[in-house]
């Protein structure tokens, strides 16, 4: 019996077994709430997208490694270039508040008490408001055009921020900035799964996410230069807002022209290239697009304990990352550095951020152990936080404290690693859009709350804030352990079912997968071919 026939028999046996279990489900009761695997729903739920169907059939077309590599670089010139530039603009525009914090915005805008912290919080309130509708629109509308429109609108908001001269007006523009920026990360995760293989996604996600580090380097230089500007009619921080807002609008026009909405609609590629680009991501088992909203997938996402693990990881990571982002310049300045020195030290901080993000993603890709890398990447932040908490700043200790603060930047890599887990481990377009809405609401809530952890009365050492960070590090690692157990048990259950209950080597079972369900818009739980990344 050849392997193809054997695979077909196994799949038919799997579906038949699942159908029988579905009919007798009322007689089955799982006492263990942590048991993650549930039988797949009816095959009738399979509903492929018509645009995709025009390019692929149910049977996979082999794409050799050399062709795949060539396509990878062809895609990068269009997709990755736009993703990097857009995330850089978002990070730079969002980070203007951090630069402005030591350029006189507190005095010029008459900010008092917790006013500055609220400017950090209100942006994520805007993200919170925009997150659910933007994820629904991303499933329905052309991704590239929707992204370009939002980039242009937030560029206008940043430019208009130059006219804001008090707390109320700054709160208004920061809220609008959050609403329009809410589409970026969900759009990028959709684009990453649409164009890249699972193996490529971890590093690709880290590349666009590490624009946060590039923003610190370039933004630090720009802010340093603008800080020398003297004019009685405009403050330096207002000029900074104006310059960055105009540049963002120009970039939005470019990506609206250059970035394709999907492989199927990419006029810049040949028909053969489109077909092969779709086939090379077949093994992801996450599909490319499906514009039909499916209620059962939405409910599955809400009930799935793995999705709630992602939600908690977003909260516990952003409560740390968000606070360090908004208060980094103030923390470094409190060590005893001048304003201009602090601006220039952003360059080194940005370089550290880039190295830890790309390093973490590369290690995760090489070892195939994303969650273990995430555990490892919390060690140095804990040590760095302990040093900052324990040692008072003096002229002789400021360099050591600066290095300790750079150690905390390792935690920033958790953000892109969480994103990469979500992009690779969730299938079904409605389930994916619901998951993105849930996790990015959590992301926004964490970032929204994070600045409030650092209270003005606790300045300049913020010991209460760093105590909270210690607790968050512990919670983050506990959730990672739970997530790894859940995903591992799901993979074992799927392999055992395909192996007909016999003891078989994992690789031998996975070799039988033909990826015939890849574009049927099945969820990760109901697709027997799907394997979770741990």
PDB file of C-alpha atoms in Angstrom, residues 157-401:
ATOM      1  CA  UNK A 157      -3.066  63.643  13.785  1.00  0.00           C
ATOM      2  CA  UNK A 158       0.655  63.794  14.634  1.00  0.00           C
ATOM      3  CA  UNK A 159       1.088  66.949  12.516  1.00  0.00           C
ATOM      4  CA  UNK A 160      -1.926  68.523  14.233  1.00  0.00           C
ATOM      5  CA  UNK A 161      -0.349  67.710  17.611  1.00  0.00           C
ATOM      6  CA  UNK A 162       1.994  70.623  16.958  1.00  0.00           C
ATOM      7  CA  UNK A 163      -0.985  72.919  17.598  1.00  0.00           C
ATOM      8  CA  UNK A 164      -1.759  71.296  20.978  1.00  0.00           C
ATOM      9  CA  UNK A 165      -0.572  73.518  23.833  1.00  0.00           C
ATOM     10  CA  UNK A 166      -2.448  72.189  26.869  1.00  0.00           C
ATOM     11  CA  UNK A 167      -3.406  68.930  28.556  1.00  0.00           C
ATOM     12  CA  UNK A 168      -6.920  68.697  27.045  1.00  0.00           C
ATOM     13  CA  UNK A 169      -5.810  69.155  23.436  1.00  0.00           C
ATOM     14  CA  UNK A 170      -2.900  66.728  23.876  1.00  0.00           C
ATOM     15  CA  UNK A 171      -5.292  64.134  25.305  1.00  0.00           C
ATOM     16  CA  UNK A 172      -7.565  64.521  22.264  1.00  0.00           C
ATOM     17  CA  UNK A 173      -4.835  64.034  19.653  1.00  0.00           C
ATOM     18  CA  UNK A 174      -3.272  61.138  21.569  1.00  0.00           C
ATOM     19  CA  UNK A 175      -6.655  59.362  21.703  1.00  0.00           C
ATOM     20  CA  UNK A 176      -7.166  59.754  17.939  1.00  0.00           C
ATOM     21  CA  UNK A 177      -3.612  58.553  17.334  1.00  0.00           C
ATOM     22  CA  UNK A 178      -4.454  55.351  19.214  1.00  0.00           C
ATOM     23  CA  UNK A 179      -7.654  54.763  17.219  1.00  0.00           C
ATOM     24  CA  UNK A 180      -5.868  54.996  13.856  1.00  0.00           C
ATOM     25  CA  UNK A 181      -2.765  53.061  14.975  1.00  0.00           C
ATOM     26  CA  UNK A 182      -4.878  50.154  16.279  1.00  0.00           C
ATOM     27  CA  UNK A 183      -4.857  48.457  12.868  1.00  0.00           C
ATOM     28  CA  UNK A 184      -1.086  48.081  12.475  1.00  0.00           C
ATOM     29  CA  UNK A 185      -0.173  44.975  14.490  1.00  0.00           C
ATOM     30  CA  UNK A 186      -3.317  42.990  13.523  1.00  0.00           C
ATOM     31  CA  UNK A 187      -2.755  43.897   9.854  1.00  0.00           C
ATOM     32  CA  UNK A 188       0.873  42.826  10.076  1.00  0.00           C
ATOM     33  CA  UNK A 189       0.016  39.463  11.632  1.00  0.00           C
ATOM     34  CA  UNK A 190      -2.508  38.856   8.847  1.00  0.00           C
ATOM     35  CA  UNK A 191       0.083  39.867   6.225  1.00  0.00           C
ATOM     36  CA  UNK A 192       2.773  37.716   7.831  1.00  0.00           C
ATOM     37  CA  UNK A 193       0.586  34.584   7.745  1.00  0.00           C
ATOM     38  CA  UNK A 194      -0.560  35.463   4.225  1.00  0.00           C
ATOM     39  CA  UNK A 195       2.920  35.762   2.677  1.00  0.00           C
ATOM     40  CA  UNK A 196       5.384  33.790   4.843  1.00  0.00           C
ATOM     41  CA  UNK A 197       5.911  30.227   6.067  1.00  0.00           C
ATOM     42  CA  UNK A 198       5.738  29.303   9.750  1.00  0.00           C
ATOM     43  CA  UNK A 199       9.511  28.927   9.905  1.00  0.00           C
ATOM     44  CA  UNK A 200       9.996  32.435   8.525  1.00  0.00           C
ATOM     45  CA  UNK A 201       7.375  34.123  10.678  1.00  0.00           C
ATOM     46  CA  UNK A 202       9.248  34.301  14.009  1.00  0.00           C
ATOM     47  CA  UNK A 203      12.200  36.191  12.528  1.00  0.00           C
ATOM     48  CA  UNK A 204       9.985  38.284  10.226  1.00  0.00           C
ATOM     49  CA  UNK A 205       7.832  39.335  13.175  1.00  0.00           C
ATOM     50  CA  UNK A 206      10.942  40.309  15.128  1.00  0.00           C
ATOM     51  CA  UNK A 207      12.237  42.351  12.192  1.00  0.00           C
ATOM     52  CA  UNK A 208       9.216  44.618  11.982  1.00  0.00           C
ATOM     53  CA  UNK A 209       8.847  44.678  15.760  1.00  0.00           C
ATOM     54  CA  UNK A 210      12.504  45.706  16.250  1.00  0.00           C
ATOM     55  CA  UNK A 211      11.721  48.947  14.456  1.00  0.00           C
ATOM     56  CA  UNK A 212      11.002  50.026  18.029  1.00  0.00           C
ATOM     57  CA  UNK A 213      14.779  49.920  18.516  1.00  0.00           C
ATOM     58  CA  UNK A 214      15.511  51.682  15.226  1.00  0.00           C
ATOM     59  CA  UNK A 215      13.018  54.344  16.275  1.00  0.00           C
ATOM     60  CA  UNK A 216      14.977  54.942  19.481  1.00  0.00           C
ATOM     61  CA  UNK A 217      18.189  55.364  17.499  1.00  0.00           C
ATOM     62  CA  UNK A 218      16.873  57.549  14.688  1.00  0.00           C
ATOM     63  CA  UNK A 219      14.343  59.337  16.875  1.00  0.00           C
ATOM     64  CA  UNK A 220      17.056  60.085  19.422  1.00  0.00           C
ATOM     65  CA  UNK A 221      19.183  61.755  16.747  1.00  0.00           C
ATOM     66  CA  UNK A 222      16.213  63.716  15.356  1.00  0.00           C
ATOM     67  CA  UNK A 223      15.131  64.800  18.838  1.00  0.00           C
ATOM     68  CA  UNK A 224      18.704  65.760  19.693  1.00  0.00           C
ATOM     69  CA  UNK A 225      18.883  67.956  16.583  1.00  0.00           C
ATOM     70  CA  UNK A 226      15.446  69.518  17.134  1.00  0.00           C
ATOM     71  CA  UNK A 227      16.371  70.224  20.773  1.00  0.00           C
ATOM     72  CA  UNK A 228      18.844  72.831  19.493  1.00  0.00           C
ATOM     73  CA  UNK A 229      16.063  74.708  17.672  1.00  0.00           C
ATOM     74  CA  UNK A 230      15.165  78.053  19.211  1.00  0.00           C
ATOM     75  CA  UNK A 231      12.172  80.094  18.065  1.00  0.00           C
ATOM     76  CA  UNK A 232       9.734  82.109  20.189  1.00  0.00           C
ATOM     77  CA  UNK A 233       6.775  81.052  17.997  1.00  0.00           C
ATOM     78  CA  UNK A 234       7.156  77.259  18.204  1.00  0.00           C
ATOM     79  CA  UNK A 235       8.532  74.915  20.830  1.00  0.00           C
ATOM     80  CA  UNK A 236      11.092  72.238  19.831  1.00  0.00           C
ATOM     81  CA  UNK A 237       8.689  69.383  20.673  1.00  0.00           C
ATOM     82  CA  UNK A 238       6.003  70.980  18.476  1.00  0.00           C
ATOM     83  CA  UNK A 239       8.436  71.116  15.553  1.00  0.00           C
ATOM     84  CA  UNK A 240       9.208  67.442  16.168  1.00  0.00           C
ATOM     85  CA  UNK A 241       5.495  66.558  15.911  1.00  0.00           C
ATOM     86  CA  UNK A 242       5.105  68.583  12.711  1.00  0.00           C
ATOM     87  CA  UNK A 243       8.098  67.032  10.927  1.00  0.00           C
ATOM     88  CA  UNK A 244       7.182  63.451  11.818  1.00  0.00           C
ATOM     89  CA  UNK A 245       3.497  63.918  10.938  1.00  0.00           C
ATOM     90  CA  UNK A 246       4.253  65.192   7.424  1.00  0.00           C
ATOM     91  CA  UNK A 247       6.768  62.389   6.791  1.00  0.00           C
ATOM     92  CA  UNK A 248       4.190  59.791   7.895  1.00  0.00           C
ATOM     93  CA  UNK A 249       1.593  61.139   5.454  1.00  0.00           C
ATOM     94  CA  UNK A 250       4.109  60.875   2.609  1.00  0.00           C
ATOM     95  CA  UNK A 251       4.875  57.269   3.592  1.00  0.00           C
ATOM     96  CA  UNK A 252       1.150  56.412   3.642  1.00  0.00           C
ATOM     97  CA  UNK A 253       0.778  57.518   0.027  1.00  0.00           C
ATOM     98  CA  UNK A 254       3.737  55.328  -0.933  1.00  0.00           C
ATOM     99  CA  UNK A 255       2.451  52.112   0.702  1.00  0.00           C
ATOM    100  CA  UNK A 256      -0.998  52.695  -0.792  1.00  0.00           C
ATOM    101  CA  UNK A 257       0.678  52.471  -4.197  1.00  0.00           C
ATOM    102  CA  UNK A 258       3.409  49.860  -3.535  1.00  0.00           C
ATOM    103  CA  UNK A 259       1.840  47.297  -1.167  1.00  0.00           C
ATOM    104  CA  UNK A 260      -0.430  44.550  -2.638  1.00  0.00           C
ATOM    105  CA  UNK A 261      -3.544  43.478  -0.727  1.00  0.00           C
ATOM    106  CA  UNK A 262      -2.948  39.726  -1.140  1.00  0.00           C
ATOM    107  CA  UNK A 263      -1.026  37.259  -3.336  1.00  0.00           C
ATOM    108  CA  UNK A 264      -4.142  36.822  -5.476  1.00  0.00           C
ATOM    109  CA  UNK A 265      -4.522  40.560  -6.162  1.00  0.00           C
ATOM    110  CA  UNK A 266      -0.820  41.387  -6.557  1.00  0.00           C
ATOM    111  CA  UNK A 267      -0.552  42.862 -10.052  1.00  0.00           C
ATOM    112  CA  UNK A 268       3.194  43.226  -9.504  1.00  0.00           C
ATOM    113  CA  UNK A 269       3.669  39.425  -9.716  1.00  0.00           C
ATOM    114  CA  UNK A 270       3.085  36.985 -12.574  1.00  0.00           C
ATOM    115  CA  UNK A 271       0.288  34.405 -12.413  1.00  0.00           C
ATOM    116  CA  UNK A 272       2.812  31.600 -11.870  1.00  0.00           C
ATOM    117  CA  UNK A 273       4.473  33.544  -9.057  1.00  0.00           C
ATOM    118  CA  UNK A 274       1.107  34.110  -7.386  1.00  0.00           C
ATOM    119  CA  UNK A 275       0.266  30.402  -7.536  1.00  0.00           C
ATOM    120  CA  UNK A 276       3.638  29.381  -6.086  1.00  0.00           C
ATOM    121  CA  UNK A 277       3.476  32.083  -3.380  1.00  0.00           C
ATOM    122  CA  UNK A 278       0.155  30.629  -2.246  1.00  0.00           C
ATOM    123  CA  UNK A 279       1.436  27.039  -2.386  1.00  0.00           C
ATOM    124  CA  UNK A 280       4.540  27.807  -0.318  1.00  0.00           C
ATOM    125  CA  UNK A 281       2.366  28.838   2.661  1.00  0.00           C
ATOM    126  CA  UNK A 282      -0.003  25.858   2.340  1.00  0.00           C
ATOM    127  CA  UNK A 283       1.847  23.947   5.084  1.00  0.00           C
ATOM    128  CA  UNK A 284       1.086  26.767   7.556  1.00  0.00           C
ATOM    129  CA  UNK A 285      -2.485  25.358   7.723  1.00  0.00           C
ATOM    130  CA  UNK A 286      -3.660  28.886   8.662  1.00  0.00           C
ATOM    131  CA  UNK A 287      -5.066  29.851   5.255  1.00  0.00           C
ATOM    132  CA  UNK A 288      -4.717  33.237   3.566  1.00  0.00           C
ATOM    133  CA  UNK A 289      -8.116  34.918   3.622  1.00  0.00           C
ATOM    134  CA  UNK A 290     -11.824  34.225   3.929  1.00  0.00           C
ATOM    135  CA  UNK A 291     -14.292  37.111   3.999  1.00  0.00           C
ATOM    136  CA  UNK A 292     -17.200  35.050   5.391  1.00  0.00           C
ATOM    137  CA  UNK A 293     -17.803  35.690   9.097  1.00  0.00           C
ATOM    138  CA  UNK A 294     -18.380  32.391  10.934  1.00  0.00           C
ATOM    139  CA  UNK A 295     -20.052  32.569  14.328  1.00  0.00           C
ATOM    140  CA  UNK A 296     -18.850  29.137  15.464  1.00  0.00           C
ATOM    141  CA  UNK A 297     -15.229  30.211  14.990  1.00  0.00           C
ATOM    142  CA  UNK A 298     -15.819  33.334  17.057  1.00  0.00           C
ATOM    143  CA  UNK A 299     -17.320  31.224  19.852  1.00  0.00           C
ATOM    144  CA  UNK A 300     -14.462  28.723  19.631  1.00  0.00           C
ATOM    145  CA  UNK A 301     -11.939  31.555  20.109  1.00  0.00           C
ATOM    146  CA  UNK A 302     -13.793  32.854  23.179  1.00  0.00           C
ATOM    147  CA  UNK A 303     -13.977  29.368  24.757  1.00  0.00           C
ATOM    148  CA  UNK A 304     -10.412  28.309  23.878  1.00  0.00           C
ATOM    149  CA  UNK A 305      -8.093  28.312  26.959  1.00  0.00           C
ATOM    150  CA  UNK A 306      -5.045  28.752  24.720  1.00  0.00           C
ATOM    151  CA  UNK A 307      -6.416  32.063  23.427  1.00  0.00           C
ATOM    152  CA  UNK A 308      -6.844  33.254  27.004  1.00  0.00           C
ATOM    153  CA  UNK A 309      -3.220  32.343  27.662  1.00  0.00           C
ATOM    154  CA  UNK A 310      -2.257  34.658  24.802  1.00  0.00           C
ATOM    155  CA  UNK A 311      -4.468  37.349  26.319  1.00  0.00           C
ATOM    156  CA  UNK A 312      -2.740  37.018  29.698  1.00  0.00           C
ATOM    157  CA  UNK A 313       0.711  36.988  28.091  1.00  0.00           C
ATOM    158  CA  UNK A 314      -0.150  40.243  26.329  1.00  0.00           C
ATOM    159  CA  UNK A 315      -1.285  41.855  29.583  1.00  0.00           C
ATOM    160  CA  UNK A 316       1.663  40.728  31.713  1.00  0.00           C
ATOM    161  CA  UNK A 317       4.226  41.673  29.046  1.00  0.00           C
ATOM    162  CA  UNK A 318       2.802  45.067  28.065  1.00  0.00           C
ATOM    163  CA  UNK A 319       2.386  46.185  31.682  1.00  0.00           C
ATOM    164  CA  UNK A 320       6.180  46.067  31.815  1.00  0.00           C
ATOM    165  CA  UNK A 321       7.053  47.043  28.233  1.00  0.00           C
ATOM    166  CA  UNK A 322       4.602  49.956  28.125  1.00  0.00           C
ATOM    167  CA  UNK A 323       5.945  51.505  31.313  1.00  0.00           C
ATOM    168  CA  UNK A 324       9.571  51.152  30.248  1.00  0.00           C
ATOM    169  CA  UNK A 325       8.721  52.734  26.877  1.00  0.00           C
ATOM    170  CA  UNK A 326       6.994  55.836  28.238  1.00  0.00           C
ATOM    171  CA  UNK A 327       9.347  56.382  31.191  1.00  0.00           C
ATOM    172  CA  UNK A 328      12.688  55.190  29.738  1.00  0.00           C
ATOM    173  CA  UNK A 329      14.065  58.687  29.159  1.00  0.00           C
ATOM    174  CA  UNK A 330      12.986  59.866  32.609  1.00  0.00           C
ATOM    175  CA  UNK A 331      14.514  56.761  34.233  1.00  0.00           C
ATOM    176  CA  UNK A 332      17.832  57.179  32.390  1.00  0.00           C
ATOM    177  CA  UNK A 333      17.898  60.904  33.163  1.00  0.00           C
ATOM    178  CA  UNK A 334      17.351  60.088  36.862  1.00  0.00           C
ATOM    179  CA  UNK A 335      20.647  58.178  36.863  1.00  0.00           C
ATOM    180  CA  UNK A 336      22.436  61.525  36.512  1.00  0.00           C
ATOM    181  CA  UNK A 337      22.658  62.115  32.748  1.00  0.00           C
ATOM    182  CA  UNK A 338      21.864  65.431  31.064  1.00  0.00           C
ATOM    183  CA  UNK A 339      18.992  65.921  28.603  1.00  0.00           C
ATOM    184  CA  UNK A 340      21.265  65.802  25.545  1.00  0.00           C
ATOM    185  CA  UNK A 341      23.171  62.784  26.904  1.00  0.00           C
ATOM    186  CA  UNK A 342      19.863  60.994  27.472  1.00  0.00           C
ATOM    187  CA  UNK A 343      18.784  61.732  23.892  1.00  0.00           C
ATOM    188  CA  UNK A 344      22.020  60.267  22.531  1.00  0.00           C
ATOM    189  CA  UNK A 345      21.859  57.234  24.851  1.00  0.00           C
ATOM    190  CA  UNK A 346      18.657  56.301  23.004  1.00  0.00           C
ATOM    191  CA  UNK A 347      20.939  55.175  20.177  1.00  0.00           C
ATOM    192  CA  UNK A 348      22.597  52.551  22.375  1.00  0.00           C
ATOM    193  CA  UNK A 349      19.238  51.557  23.842  1.00  0.00           C
ATOM    194  CA  UNK A 350      17.839  51.109  20.354  1.00  0.00           C
ATOM    195  CA  UNK A 351      20.788  48.937  19.315  1.00  0.00           C
ATOM    196  CA  UNK A 352      20.300  46.712  22.370  1.00  0.00           C
ATOM    197  CA  UNK A 353      16.587  46.399  21.579  1.00  0.00           C
ATOM    198  CA  UNK A 354      17.283  45.324  17.992  1.00  0.00           C
ATOM    199  CA  UNK A 355      19.858  42.730  19.075  1.00  0.00           C
ATOM    200  CA  UNK A 356      17.659  41.119  21.732  1.00  0.00           C
ATOM    201  CA  UNK A 357      14.600  40.969  19.459  1.00  0.00           C
ATOM    202  CA  UNK A 358      16.367  39.486  16.457  1.00  0.00           C
ATOM    203  CA  UNK A 359      18.510  37.283  18.718  1.00  0.00           C
ATOM    204  CA  UNK A 360      15.470  35.883  20.505  1.00  0.00           C
ATOM    205  CA  UNK A 361      13.582  35.205  17.283  1.00  0.00           C
ATOM    206  CA  UNK A 362      16.609  33.602  15.621  1.00  0.00           C
ATOM    207  CA  UNK A 363      17.180  31.359  18.631  1.00  0.00           C
ATOM    208  CA  UNK A 364      13.502  30.390  18.633  1.00  0.00           C
ATOM    209  CA  UNK A 365      13.661  29.554  14.923  1.00  0.00           C
ATOM    210  CA  UNK A 366      16.898  27.564  15.270  1.00  0.00           C
ATOM    211  CA  UNK A 367      15.851  25.525  18.306  1.00  0.00           C
ATOM    212  CA  UNK A 368      12.147  25.269  17.499  1.00  0.00           C
ATOM    213  CA  UNK A 369      11.468  26.136  21.143  1.00  0.00           C
ATOM    214  CA  UNK A 370       9.818  29.562  21.212  1.00  0.00           C
ATOM    215  CA  UNK A 371       8.363  29.249  24.709  1.00  0.00           C
ATOM    216  CA  UNK A 372      11.667  28.111  26.267  1.00  0.00           C
ATOM    217  CA  UNK A 373      13.417  31.094  24.659  1.00  0.00           C
ATOM    218  CA  UNK A 374      10.752  33.351  26.172  1.00  0.00           C
ATOM    219  CA  UNK A 375      11.504  31.892  29.611  1.00  0.00           C
ATOM    220  CA  UNK A 376      15.230  32.521  29.092  1.00  0.00           C
ATOM    221  CA  UNK A 377      14.662  36.101  27.952  1.00  0.00           C
ATOM    222  CA  UNK A 378      13.144  37.027  31.349  1.00  0.00           C
ATOM    223  CA  UNK A 379      16.308  36.255  33.324  1.00  0.00           C
ATOM    224  CA  UNK A 380      18.316  39.415  32.528  1.00  0.00           C
ATOM    225  CA  UNK A 381      15.320  41.765  32.993  1.00  0.00           C
ATOM    226  CA  UNK A 382      14.824  40.343  36.497  1.00  0.00           C
ATOM    227  CA  UNK A 383      18.519  40.895  37.312  1.00  0.00           C
ATOM    228  CA  UNK A 384      18.503  44.403  35.815  1.00  0.00           C
ATOM    229  CA  UNK A 385      15.355  45.390  37.680  1.00  0.00           C
ATOM    230  CA  UNK A 386      16.838  44.105  40.951  1.00  0.00           C
ATOM    231  CA  UNK A 387      19.958  46.256  40.458  1.00  0.00           C
ATOM    232  CA  UNK A 388      17.965  49.426  39.662  1.00  0.00           C
ATOM    233  CA  UNK A 389      15.735  48.749  42.665  1.00  0.00           C
ATOM    234  CA  UNK A 390      18.611  48.165  45.096  1.00  0.00           C
ATOM    235  CA  UNK A 391      21.366  50.628  44.117  1.00  0.00           C
ATOM    236  CA  UNK A 392      20.823  54.393  44.483  1.00  0.00           C
ATOM    237  CA  UNK A 393      21.992  56.559  41.544  1.00  0.00           C
ATOM    238  CA  UNK A 394      25.279  58.422  41.999  1.00  0.00           C
ATOM    239  CA  UNK A 395      27.949  59.641  39.611  1.00  0.00           C
ATOM    240  CA  UNK A 396      29.942  56.453  40.202  1.00  0.00           C
ATOM    241  CA  UNK A 397      26.974  54.075  39.795  1.00  0.00           C
ATOM    242  CA  UNK A 398      25.191  55.696  36.837  1.00  0.00           C
ATOM    243  CA  UNK A 399      26.997  53.623  34.176  1.00  0.00           C
ATOM    244  CA  UNK A 400      26.221  50.375  36.011  1.00  0.00           C
ATOM    245  CA  UNK A 401      22.602  51.426  36.421  1.00  0.00           C
TER     246      UNK A 401
END
